[in-house]
């Protein structure tokens, strides 16, 4: 009896893997490759090593907003129907659910954004990508939060800046310095390098705003602790510089 020949995919495991990649996986790979090759400014991504459809991302707060220099972390999950269906997005920078920094980024992790089907407006299209999703989130941070009260916004901008620096800068940088493995290396490196370049500006903003410390606002909150935040930023600047200096020495030694 003649022996049966194996199929091309069985003879070539690599071909078999290519053949069995779903449209979702192929598209996610392409999206991540595009971000890696040409990353949008202030965006860092780290796909899960065991499941590429789960991506951790950092979006840096845009300049001239209360969120400037903050590191806002999101967990993105692409469903099997991606890119015909939108990704799911969870917001993680909430101080364990105690702080809401933006009207569309809730303390329970819910993200209100039209292109992922959680808000009114333009809906998801297969032409969109993970990169365009993250840029949309960054653009949302550039918009003035309403919180239904313009007067409250004008008065509480200092509170948002204070909370953003405390939660999205100091807490995040400290976790990265402690080697918190909940932050993948790509995100940790992005956070520390970005902070090193922006900490002087953050210090200047905090120094200029110290006269607001203790001021009370309509929602019965006060902007306390500006001096403490400034001291935290100054201490973190020293620690981050030490880490980066050691990394530079280690890299130079490895190249010799």
C-alpha atoms as a PDB file:
ATOM      1  CA  UNK A   1       0.000   0.000   0.000  1.00  0.00           C
ATOM      2  CA  UNK A   2       1.424   3.339  -1.042  1.00  0.00           C
ATOM      3  CA  UNK A   3       2.422   5.576   1.796  1.00  0.00           C
ATOM      4  CA  UNK A   4       0.440   8.770   2.246  1.00  0.00           C
ATOM      5  CA  UNK A   5       2.293  12.017   1.726  1.00  0.00           C
ATOM      6  CA  UNK A   6       1.853  14.699   4.358  1.00  0.00           C
ATOM      7  CA  UNK A   7       0.159  17.948   3.425  1.00  0.00           C
ATOM      8  CA  UNK A   8       2.427  20.936   2.666  1.00  0.00           C
ATOM      9  CA  UNK A   9       1.414  22.556   5.934  1.00  0.00           C
ATOM     10  CA  UNK A  10       2.296  19.418   7.903  1.00  0.00           C
ATOM     11  CA  UNK A  11       5.655  19.122   6.174  1.00  0.00           C
ATOM     12  CA  UNK A  12       6.364  22.777   6.936  1.00  0.00           C
ATOM     13  CA  UNK A  13       5.267  23.818  10.454  1.00  0.00           C
ATOM     14  CA  UNK A  14       5.957  27.481   9.672  1.00  0.00           C
ATOM     15  CA  UNK A  15       3.602  27.321   6.701  1.00  0.00           C
ATOM     16  CA  UNK A  16       1.025  25.618   8.906  1.00  0.00           C
ATOM     17  CA  UNK A  17       1.211  28.486  11.396  1.00  0.00           C
ATOM     18  CA  UNK A  18       0.759  31.037   8.628  1.00  0.00           C
ATOM     19  CA  UNK A  19      -2.178  29.106   7.200  1.00  0.00           C
ATOM     20  CA  UNK A  20      -3.953  28.973  10.542  1.00  0.00           C
ATOM     21  CA  UNK A  21      -3.535  32.626  11.522  1.00  0.00           C
ATOM     22  CA  UNK A  22      -6.955  34.206  11.698  1.00  0.00           C
ATOM     23  CA  UNK A  23      -7.763  37.543  10.035  1.00  0.00           C
ATOM     24  CA  UNK A  24      -7.800  38.996  13.546  1.00  0.00           C
ATOM     25  CA  UNK A  25      -4.260  37.851  14.336  1.00  0.00           C
ATOM     26  CA  UNK A  26      -2.939  38.930  10.954  1.00  0.00           C
ATOM     27  CA  UNK A  27      -4.425  42.387  11.353  1.00  0.00           C
ATOM     28  CA  UNK A  28      -3.213  42.799  14.944  1.00  0.00           C
ATOM     29  CA  UNK A  29       0.301  41.845  13.858  1.00  0.00           C
ATOM     30  CA  UNK A  30       0.162  44.416  11.082  1.00  0.00           C
ATOM     31  CA  UNK A  31      -1.157  47.129  13.391  1.00  0.00           C
ATOM     32  CA  UNK A  32       1.562  46.504  15.968  1.00  0.00           C
ATOM     33  CA  UNK A  33       4.251  46.423  13.272  1.00  0.00           C
ATOM     34  CA  UNK A  34       3.040  49.806  12.005  1.00  0.00           C
ATOM     35  CA  UNK A  35       3.142  51.329  15.488  1.00  0.00           C
ATOM     36  CA  UNK A  36       6.616  49.898  16.096  1.00  0.00           C
ATOM     37  CA  UNK A  37       7.947  51.172  12.767  1.00  0.00           C
ATOM     38  CA  UNK A  38       6.438  54.653  13.105  1.00  0.00           C
ATOM     39  CA  UNK A  39       5.170  55.187  16.661  1.00  0.00           C
ATOM     40  CA  UNK A  40       2.805  58.111  17.221  1.00  0.00           C
ATOM     41  CA  UNK A  41       4.431  60.634  19.585  1.00  0.00           C
ATOM     42  CA  UNK A  42       3.653  59.810  23.186  1.00  0.00           C
ATOM     43  CA  UNK A  43       2.326  56.311  22.513  1.00  0.00           C
ATOM     44  CA  UNK A  44       3.922  53.056  23.710  1.00  0.00           C
ATOM     45  CA  UNK A  45       2.559  49.546  23.196  1.00  0.00           C
ATOM     46  CA  UNK A  46       3.446  46.116  24.545  1.00  0.00           C
ATOM     47  CA  UNK A  47       1.533  43.096  23.210  1.00  0.00           C
ATOM     48  CA  UNK A  48       1.091  40.186  25.586  1.00  0.00           C
ATOM     49  CA  UNK A  49       3.782  37.590  24.901  1.00  0.00           C
ATOM     50  CA  UNK A  50       1.343  34.679  25.021  1.00  0.00           C
ATOM     51  CA  UNK A  51      -1.628  36.399  23.349  1.00  0.00           C
ATOM     52  CA  UNK A  52      -0.934  39.154  20.847  1.00  0.00           C
ATOM     53  CA  UNK A  53      -4.593  40.205  20.826  1.00  0.00           C
ATOM     54  CA  UNK A  54      -4.105  41.613  24.339  1.00  0.00           C
ATOM     55  CA  UNK A  55      -2.090  44.814  24.285  1.00  0.00           C
ATOM     56  CA  UNK A  56      -0.963  47.106  27.073  1.00  0.00           C
ATOM     57  CA  UNK A  57      -0.521  50.713  26.006  1.00  0.00           C
ATOM     58  CA  UNK A  58       0.636  53.989  27.507  1.00  0.00           C
ATOM     59  CA  UNK A  59      -0.661  57.298  26.169  1.00  0.00           C
ATOM     60  CA  UNK A  60       1.280  60.349  27.353  1.00  0.00           C
ATOM     61  CA  UNK A  61      -0.847  63.354  28.263  1.00  0.00           C
ATOM     62  CA  UNK A  62      -0.668  66.119  25.627  1.00  0.00           C
ATOM     63  CA  UNK A  63       1.051  69.448  26.235  1.00  0.00           C
ATOM     64  CA  UNK A  64      -0.948  72.439  27.455  1.00  0.00           C
ATOM     65  CA  UNK A  65      -3.556  70.272  29.175  1.00  0.00           C
ATOM     66  CA  UNK A  66      -4.018  69.257  32.832  1.00  0.00           C
ATOM     67  CA  UNK A  67      -2.769  65.825  31.749  1.00  0.00           C
ATOM     68  CA  UNK A  68       0.556  67.016  30.324  1.00  0.00           C
ATOM     69  CA  UNK A  69       3.340  64.539  30.990  1.00  0.00           C
ATOM     70  CA  UNK A  70       1.040  61.973  32.589  1.00  0.00           C
ATOM     71  CA  UNK A  71       1.254  58.275  31.723  1.00  0.00           C
ATOM     72  CA  UNK A  72      -2.212  56.904  31.060  1.00  0.00           C
ATOM     73  CA  UNK A  73      -2.351  53.148  30.778  1.00  0.00           C
ATOM     74  CA  UNK A  74      -4.909  51.185  28.789  1.00  0.00           C
ATOM     75  CA  UNK A  75      -5.500  47.488  28.218  1.00  0.00           C
ATOM     76  CA  UNK A  76      -6.765  46.695  24.730  1.00  0.00           C
ATOM     77  CA  UNK A  77      -8.333  43.379  23.755  1.00  0.00           C
ATOM     78  CA  UNK A  78      -9.064  42.598  20.128  1.00  0.00           C
ATOM     79  CA  UNK A  79     -12.060  40.238  19.741  1.00  0.00           C
ATOM     80  CA  UNK A  80     -12.026  37.373  17.218  1.00  0.00           C
ATOM     81  CA  UNK A  81     -14.026  39.576  14.836  1.00  0.00           C
ATOM     82  CA  UNK A  82     -11.366  42.312  14.740  1.00  0.00           C
ATOM     83  CA  UNK A  83     -10.994  44.415  12.568  1.00  0.00           C
ATOM     84  CA  UNK A  84     -14.655  44.118  11.594  1.00  0.00           C
ATOM     85  CA  UNK A  85     -15.462  44.647  15.289  1.00  0.00           C
ATOM     86  CA  UNK A  86     -13.854  47.315  17.496  1.00  0.00           C
ATOM     87  CA  UNK A  87     -11.366  46.468  20.241  1.00  0.00           C
ATOM     88  CA  UNK A  88     -12.351  46.538  23.886  1.00  0.00           C
ATOM     89  CA  UNK A  89     -10.507  49.126  25.982  1.00  0.00           C
ATOM     90  CA  UNK A  90     -10.074  49.381  29.759  1.00  0.00           C
ATOM     91  CA  UNK A  91      -8.523  52.394  31.495  1.00  0.00           C
ATOM     92  CA  UNK A  92      -6.127  51.435  34.286  1.00  0.00           C
ATOM     93  CA  UNK A  93      -4.752  54.714  35.664  1.00  0.00           C
ATOM     94  CA  UNK A  94      -7.385  55.278  38.338  1.00  0.00           C
ATOM     95  CA  UNK A  95      -5.535  55.013  41.670  1.00  0.00           C
ATOM     96  CA  UNK A  96      -7.305  51.695  42.304  1.00  0.00           C
ATOM     97  CA  UNK A  97     -10.673  53.160  41.353  1.00  0.00           C
ATOM     98  CA  UNK A  98     -10.396  56.228  43.569  1.00  0.00           C
ATOM     99  CA  UNK A  99      -9.794  58.913  40.936  1.00  0.00           C
ATOM    100  CA  UNK A 100     -11.563  59.975  37.745  1.00  0.00           C
ATOM    101  CA  UNK A 101      -9.279  62.192  35.710  1.00  0.00           C
ATOM    102  CA  UNK A 102     -11.514  62.740  32.673  1.00  0.00           C
ATOM    103  CA  UNK A 103     -15.235  62.639  32.082  1.00  0.00           C
ATOM    104  CA  UNK A 104     -14.768  59.913  29.451  1.00  0.00           C
ATOM    105  CA  UNK A 105     -12.292  57.837  31.480  1.00  0.00           C
ATOM    106  CA  UNK A 106     -14.170  56.460  34.451  1.00  0.00           C
ATOM    107  CA  UNK A 107     -12.700  55.307  37.741  1.00  0.00           C
ATOM    108  CA  UNK A 108     -14.068  51.790  37.091  1.00  0.00           C
ATOM    109  CA  UNK A 109     -12.010  51.558  33.887  1.00  0.00           C
ATOM    110  CA  UNK A 110     -14.853  52.305  31.463  1.00  0.00           C
ATOM    111  CA  UNK A 111     -13.781  54.308  28.406  1.00  0.00           C
ATOM    112  CA  UNK A 112     -16.385  56.431  26.617  1.00  0.00           C
ATOM    113  CA  UNK A 113     -15.277  56.672  22.991  1.00  0.00           C
ATOM    114  CA  UNK A 114     -17.480  56.516  19.920  1.00  0.00           C
ATOM    115  CA  UNK A 115     -15.187  54.398  17.752  1.00  0.00           C
ATOM    116  CA  UNK A 116     -15.264  51.537  20.258  1.00  0.00           C
ATOM    117  CA  UNK A 117     -19.051  51.757  20.523  1.00  0.00           C
ATOM    118  CA  UNK A 118     -19.285  53.255  24.005  1.00  0.00           C
ATOM    119  CA  UNK A 119     -20.252  56.830  23.095  1.00  0.00           C
ATOM    120  CA  UNK A 120     -22.154  58.781  20.491  1.00  0.00           C
ATOM    121  CA  UNK A 121     -20.419  59.808  17.302  1.00  0.00           C
ATOM    122  CA  UNK A 122     -18.429  58.200  14.467  1.00  0.00           C
ATOM    123  CA  UNK A 123     -18.378  54.433  14.787  1.00  0.00           C
ATOM    124  CA  UNK A 124     -15.665  51.859  14.245  1.00  0.00           C
ATOM    125  CA  UNK A 125     -14.516  51.069  10.719  1.00  0.00           C
ATOM    126  CA  UNK A 126     -12.193  48.244   9.590  1.00  0.00           C
ATOM    127  CA  UNK A 127     -10.055  50.981   8.049  1.00  0.00           C
ATOM    128  CA  UNK A 128      -9.148  52.101  11.571  1.00  0.00           C
ATOM    129  CA  UNK A 129      -6.280  50.492  13.466  1.00  0.00           C
ATOM    130  CA  UNK A 130      -4.825  50.164  16.935  1.00  0.00           C
ATOM    131  CA  UNK A 131      -2.626  53.148  16.174  1.00  0.00           C
ATOM    132  CA  UNK A 132      -5.557  55.339  15.183  1.00  0.00           C
ATOM    133  CA  UNK A 133      -7.434  54.187  18.299  1.00  0.00           C
ATOM    134  CA  UNK A 134      -4.593  55.321  20.563  1.00  0.00           C
ATOM    135  CA  UNK A 135      -4.267  58.636  18.727  1.00  0.00           C
ATOM    136  CA  UNK A 136      -8.019  59.153  19.224  1.00  0.00           C
ATOM    137  CA  UNK A 137      -7.597  58.588  22.958  1.00  0.00           C
ATOM    138  CA  UNK A 138      -4.728  61.062  23.032  1.00  0.00           C
ATOM    139  CA  UNK A 139      -6.858  63.606  21.161  1.00  0.00           C
ATOM    140  CA  UNK A 140      -9.642  63.082  23.698  1.00  0.00           C
ATOM    141  CA  UNK A 141      -7.205  64.092  26.432  1.00  0.00           C
ATOM    142  CA  UNK A 142      -6.600  67.338  24.538  1.00  0.00           C
ATOM    143  CA  UNK A 143     -10.253  68.308  24.781  1.00  0.00           C
ATOM    144  CA  UNK A 144     -11.413  70.395  27.733  1.00  0.00           C
ATOM    145  CA  UNK A 145     -13.374  68.172  30.138  1.00  0.00           C
ATOM    146  CA  UNK A 146     -16.918  69.366  30.698  1.00  0.00           C
ATOM    147  CA  UNK A 147     -17.979  67.533  33.849  1.00  0.00           C
ATOM    148  CA  UNK A 148     -21.291  69.304  33.158  1.00  0.00           C
ATOM    149  CA  UNK A 149     -20.077  72.497  34.838  1.00  0.00           C
ATOM    150  CA  UNK A 150     -17.875  74.944  32.976  1.00  0.00           C
ATOM    151  CA  UNK A 151     -17.408  77.017  36.134  1.00  0.00           C
ATOM    152  CA  UNK A 152     -16.227  73.956  38.030  1.00  0.00           C
ATOM    153  CA  UNK A 153     -13.774  73.185  35.231  1.00  0.00           C
ATOM    154  CA  UNK A 154     -12.272  76.673  35.328  1.00  0.00           C
ATOM    155  CA  UNK A 155     -11.879  76.503  39.082  1.00  0.00           C
ATOM    156  CA  UNK A 156     -10.737  72.896  39.314  1.00  0.00           C
ATOM    157  CA  UNK A 157      -8.098  72.777  36.593  1.00  0.00           C
ATOM    158  CA  UNK A 158      -5.531  72.855  39.384  1.00  0.00           C
ATOM    159  CA  UNK A 159      -7.135  69.795  40.994  1.00  0.00           C
ATOM    160  CA  UNK A 160      -6.964  67.833  37.742  1.00  0.00           C
ATOM    161  CA  UNK A 161      -3.326  68.791  37.265  1.00  0.00           C
ATOM    162  CA  UNK A 162      -2.577  67.801  40.840  1.00  0.00           C
ATOM    163  CA  UNK A 163      -4.309  64.416  40.535  1.00  0.00           C
ATOM    164  CA  UNK A 164      -2.762  63.765  37.115  1.00  0.00           C
ATOM    165  CA  UNK A 165       0.754  64.390  38.433  1.00  0.00           C
ATOM    166  CA  UNK A 166       0.137  62.346  41.581  1.00  0.00           C
ATOM    167  CA  UNK A 167      -1.523  59.342  39.939  1.00  0.00           C
ATOM    168  CA  UNK A 168      -0.358  59.365  36.306  1.00  0.00           C
ATOM    169  CA  UNK A 169       3.208  60.555  36.881  1.00  0.00           C
ATOM    170  CA  UNK A 170       4.532  59.914  40.390  1.00  0.00           C
ATOM    171  CA  UNK A 171       2.704  56.649  41.070  1.00  0.00           C
ATOM    172  CA  UNK A 172       3.509  55.235  37.622  1.00  0.00           C
ATOM    173  CA  UNK A 173       7.196  56.190  37.684  1.00  0.00           C
ATOM    174  CA  UNK A 174       7.581  54.765  41.195  1.00  0.00           C
ATOM    175  CA  UNK A 175       6.046  51.461  40.092  1.00  0.00           C
ATOM    176  CA  UNK A 176       8.415  51.305  37.120  1.00  0.00           C
ATOM    177  CA  UNK A 177      11.433  52.024  39.325  1.00  0.00           C
ATOM    178  CA  UNK A 178      10.387  49.267  41.711  1.00  0.00           C
ATOM    179  CA  UNK A 179      10.499  46.770  38.856  1.00  0.00           C
ATOM    180  CA  UNK A 180       6.746  46.230  38.986  1.00  0.00           C
ATOM    181  CA  UNK A 181       6.297  43.418  36.485  1.00  0.00           C
ATOM    182  CA  UNK A 182       2.763  44.531  35.743  1.00  0.00           C
ATOM    183  CA  UNK A 183       4.525  47.013  33.448  1.00  0.00           C
ATOM    184  CA  UNK A 184       6.086  45.248  30.448  1.00  0.00           C
ATOM    185  CA  UNK A 185       9.680  46.330  29.678  1.00  0.00           C
ATOM    186  CA  UNK A 186       8.647  48.354  26.620  1.00  0.00           C
ATOM    187  CA  UNK A 187       6.260  50.414  28.730  1.00  0.00           C
ATOM    188  CA  UNK A 188       8.701  50.800  31.632  1.00  0.00           C
ATOM    189  CA  UNK A 189      11.443  52.038  29.311  1.00  0.00           C
ATOM    190  CA  UNK A 190       9.069  54.450  27.601  1.00  0.00           C
ATOM    191  CA  UNK A 191       7.852  55.840  30.920  1.00  0.00           C
ATOM    192  CA  UNK A 192      11.328  56.375  32.394  1.00  0.00           C
ATOM    193  CA  UNK A 193      12.802  57.920  29.250  1.00  0.00           C
ATOM    194  CA  UNK A 194       9.847  60.249  28.773  1.00  0.00           C
ATOM    195  CA  UNK A 195       9.856  61.280  32.425  1.00  0.00           C
ATOM    196  CA  UNK A 196      13.578  62.063  32.262  1.00  0.00           C
ATOM    197  CA  UNK A 197      12.877  64.518  29.455  1.00  0.00           C
ATOM    198  CA  UNK A 198       9.810  66.140  31.008  1.00  0.00           C
ATOM    199  CA  UNK A 199      10.487  66.258  34.757  1.00  0.00           C
ATOM    200  CA  UNK A 200      12.053  69.738  34.665  1.00  0.00           C
ATOM    201  CA  UNK A 201       8.901  71.157  33.094  1.00  0.00           C
ATOM    202  CA  UNK A 202       6.746  69.326  35.631  1.00  0.00           C
ATOM    203  CA  UNK A 203       8.801  70.802  38.457  1.00  0.00           C
ATOM    204  CA  UNK A 204       8.301  74.276  37.009  1.00  0.00           C
ATOM    205  CA  UNK A 205       4.542  73.818  36.791  1.00  0.00           C
ATOM    206  CA  UNK A 206       4.317  72.585  40.366  1.00  0.00           C
ATOM    207  CA  UNK A 207       6.492  75.407  41.666  1.00  0.00           C
ATOM    208  CA  UNK A 208       4.333  77.966  39.875  1.00  0.00           C
ATOM    209  CA  UNK A 209       1.145  76.456  41.302  1.00  0.00           C
ATOM    210  CA  UNK A 210       2.137  76.253  44.942  1.00  0.00           C
ATOM    211  CA  UNK A 211       0.112  79.380  45.742  1.00  0.00           C
ATOM    212  CA  UNK A 212      -3.032  77.303  45.035  1.00  0.00           C
ATOM    213  CA  UNK A 213      -2.294  74.756  47.747  1.00  0.00           C
ATOM    214  CA  UNK A 214      -5.096  74.563  50.275  1.00  0.00           C
ATOM    215  CA  UNK A 215      -7.581  76.371  48.017  1.00  0.00           C
ATOM    216  CA  UNK A 216     -11.033  74.831  48.209  1.00  0.00           C
ATOM    217  CA  UNK A 217     -13.298  74.370  45.211  1.00  0.00           C
ATOM    218  CA  UNK A 218     -16.971  73.791  44.576  1.00  0.00           C
ATOM    219  CA  UNK A 219     -16.954  69.975  44.789  1.00  0.00           C
ATOM    220  CA  UNK A 220     -15.677  70.318  48.390  1.00  0.00           C
ATOM    221  CA  UNK A 221     -12.183  69.315  47.371  1.00  0.00           C
ATOM    222  CA  UNK A 222      -8.927  71.088  47.936  1.00  0.00           C
ATOM    223  CA  UNK A 223      -5.669  71.198  46.030  1.00  0.00           C
ATOM    224  CA  UNK A 224      -3.426  70.139  48.892  1.00  0.00           C
ATOM    225  CA  UNK A 225       0.035  68.637  48.790  1.00  0.00           C
ATOM    226  CA  UNK A 226       1.628  70.640  45.952  1.00  0.00           C
ATOM    227  CA  UNK A 227       4.865  70.877  47.918  1.00  0.00           C
ATOM    228  CA  UNK A 228       4.833  67.133  48.566  1.00  0.00           C
ATOM    229  CA  UNK A 229       4.287  66.452  44.865  1.00  0.00           C
ATOM    230  CA  UNK A 230       7.175  68.709  43.943  1.00  0.00           C
ATOM    231  CA  UNK A 231       9.420  66.848  46.367  1.00  0.00           C
ATOM    232  CA  UNK A 232       8.297  63.510  44.920  1.00  0.00           C
ATOM    233  CA  UNK A 233       9.075  64.667  41.382  1.00  0.00           C
ATOM    234  CA  UNK A 234      12.510  65.929  42.437  1.00  0.00           C
ATOM    235  CA  UNK A 235      13.300  62.656  44.183  1.00  0.00           C
ATOM    236  CA  UNK A 236      12.126  60.606  41.217  1.00  0.00           C
ATOM    237  CA  UNK A 237      14.237  62.698  38.838  1.00  0.00           C
ATOM    238  CA  UNK A 238      17.363  61.702  40.774  1.00  0.00           C
ATOM    239  CA  UNK A 239      16.406  58.014  40.886  1.00  0.00           C
ATOM    240  CA  UNK A 240      15.518  57.856  37.190  1.00  0.00           C
ATOM    241  CA  UNK A 241      18.811  59.503  36.261  1.00  0.00           C
ATOM    242  CA  UNK A 242      20.690  56.903  38.313  1.00  0.00           C
ATOM    243  CA  UNK A 243      18.836  54.070  36.568  1.00  0.00           C
ATOM    244  CA  UNK A 244      19.475  55.516  33.111  1.00  0.00           C
ATOM    245  CA  UNK A 245      23.145  56.188  33.881  1.00  0.00           C
ATOM    246  CA  UNK A 246      23.613  52.563  34.988  1.00  0.00           C
ATOM    247  CA  UNK A 247      21.850  51.352  31.853  1.00  0.00           C
ATOM    248  CA  UNK A 248      24.114  53.499  29.673  1.00  0.00           C
ATOM    249  CA  UNK A 249      27.258  52.154  31.372  1.00  0.00           C
ATOM    250  CA  UNK A 250      26.018  48.585  31.030  1.00  0.00           C
ATOM    251  CA  UNK A 251      25.230  49.109  27.349  1.00  0.00           C
ATOM    252  CA  UNK A 252      28.654  50.635  26.685  1.00  0.00           C
ATOM    253  CA  UNK A 253      30.387  47.730  28.437  1.00  0.00           C
ATOM    254  CA  UNK A 254      28.427  45.196  26.414  1.00  0.00           C
ATOM    255  CA  UNK A 255      29.546  46.821  23.159  1.00  0.00           C
ATOM    256  CA  UNK A 256      33.240  46.648  24.047  1.00  0.00           C
END
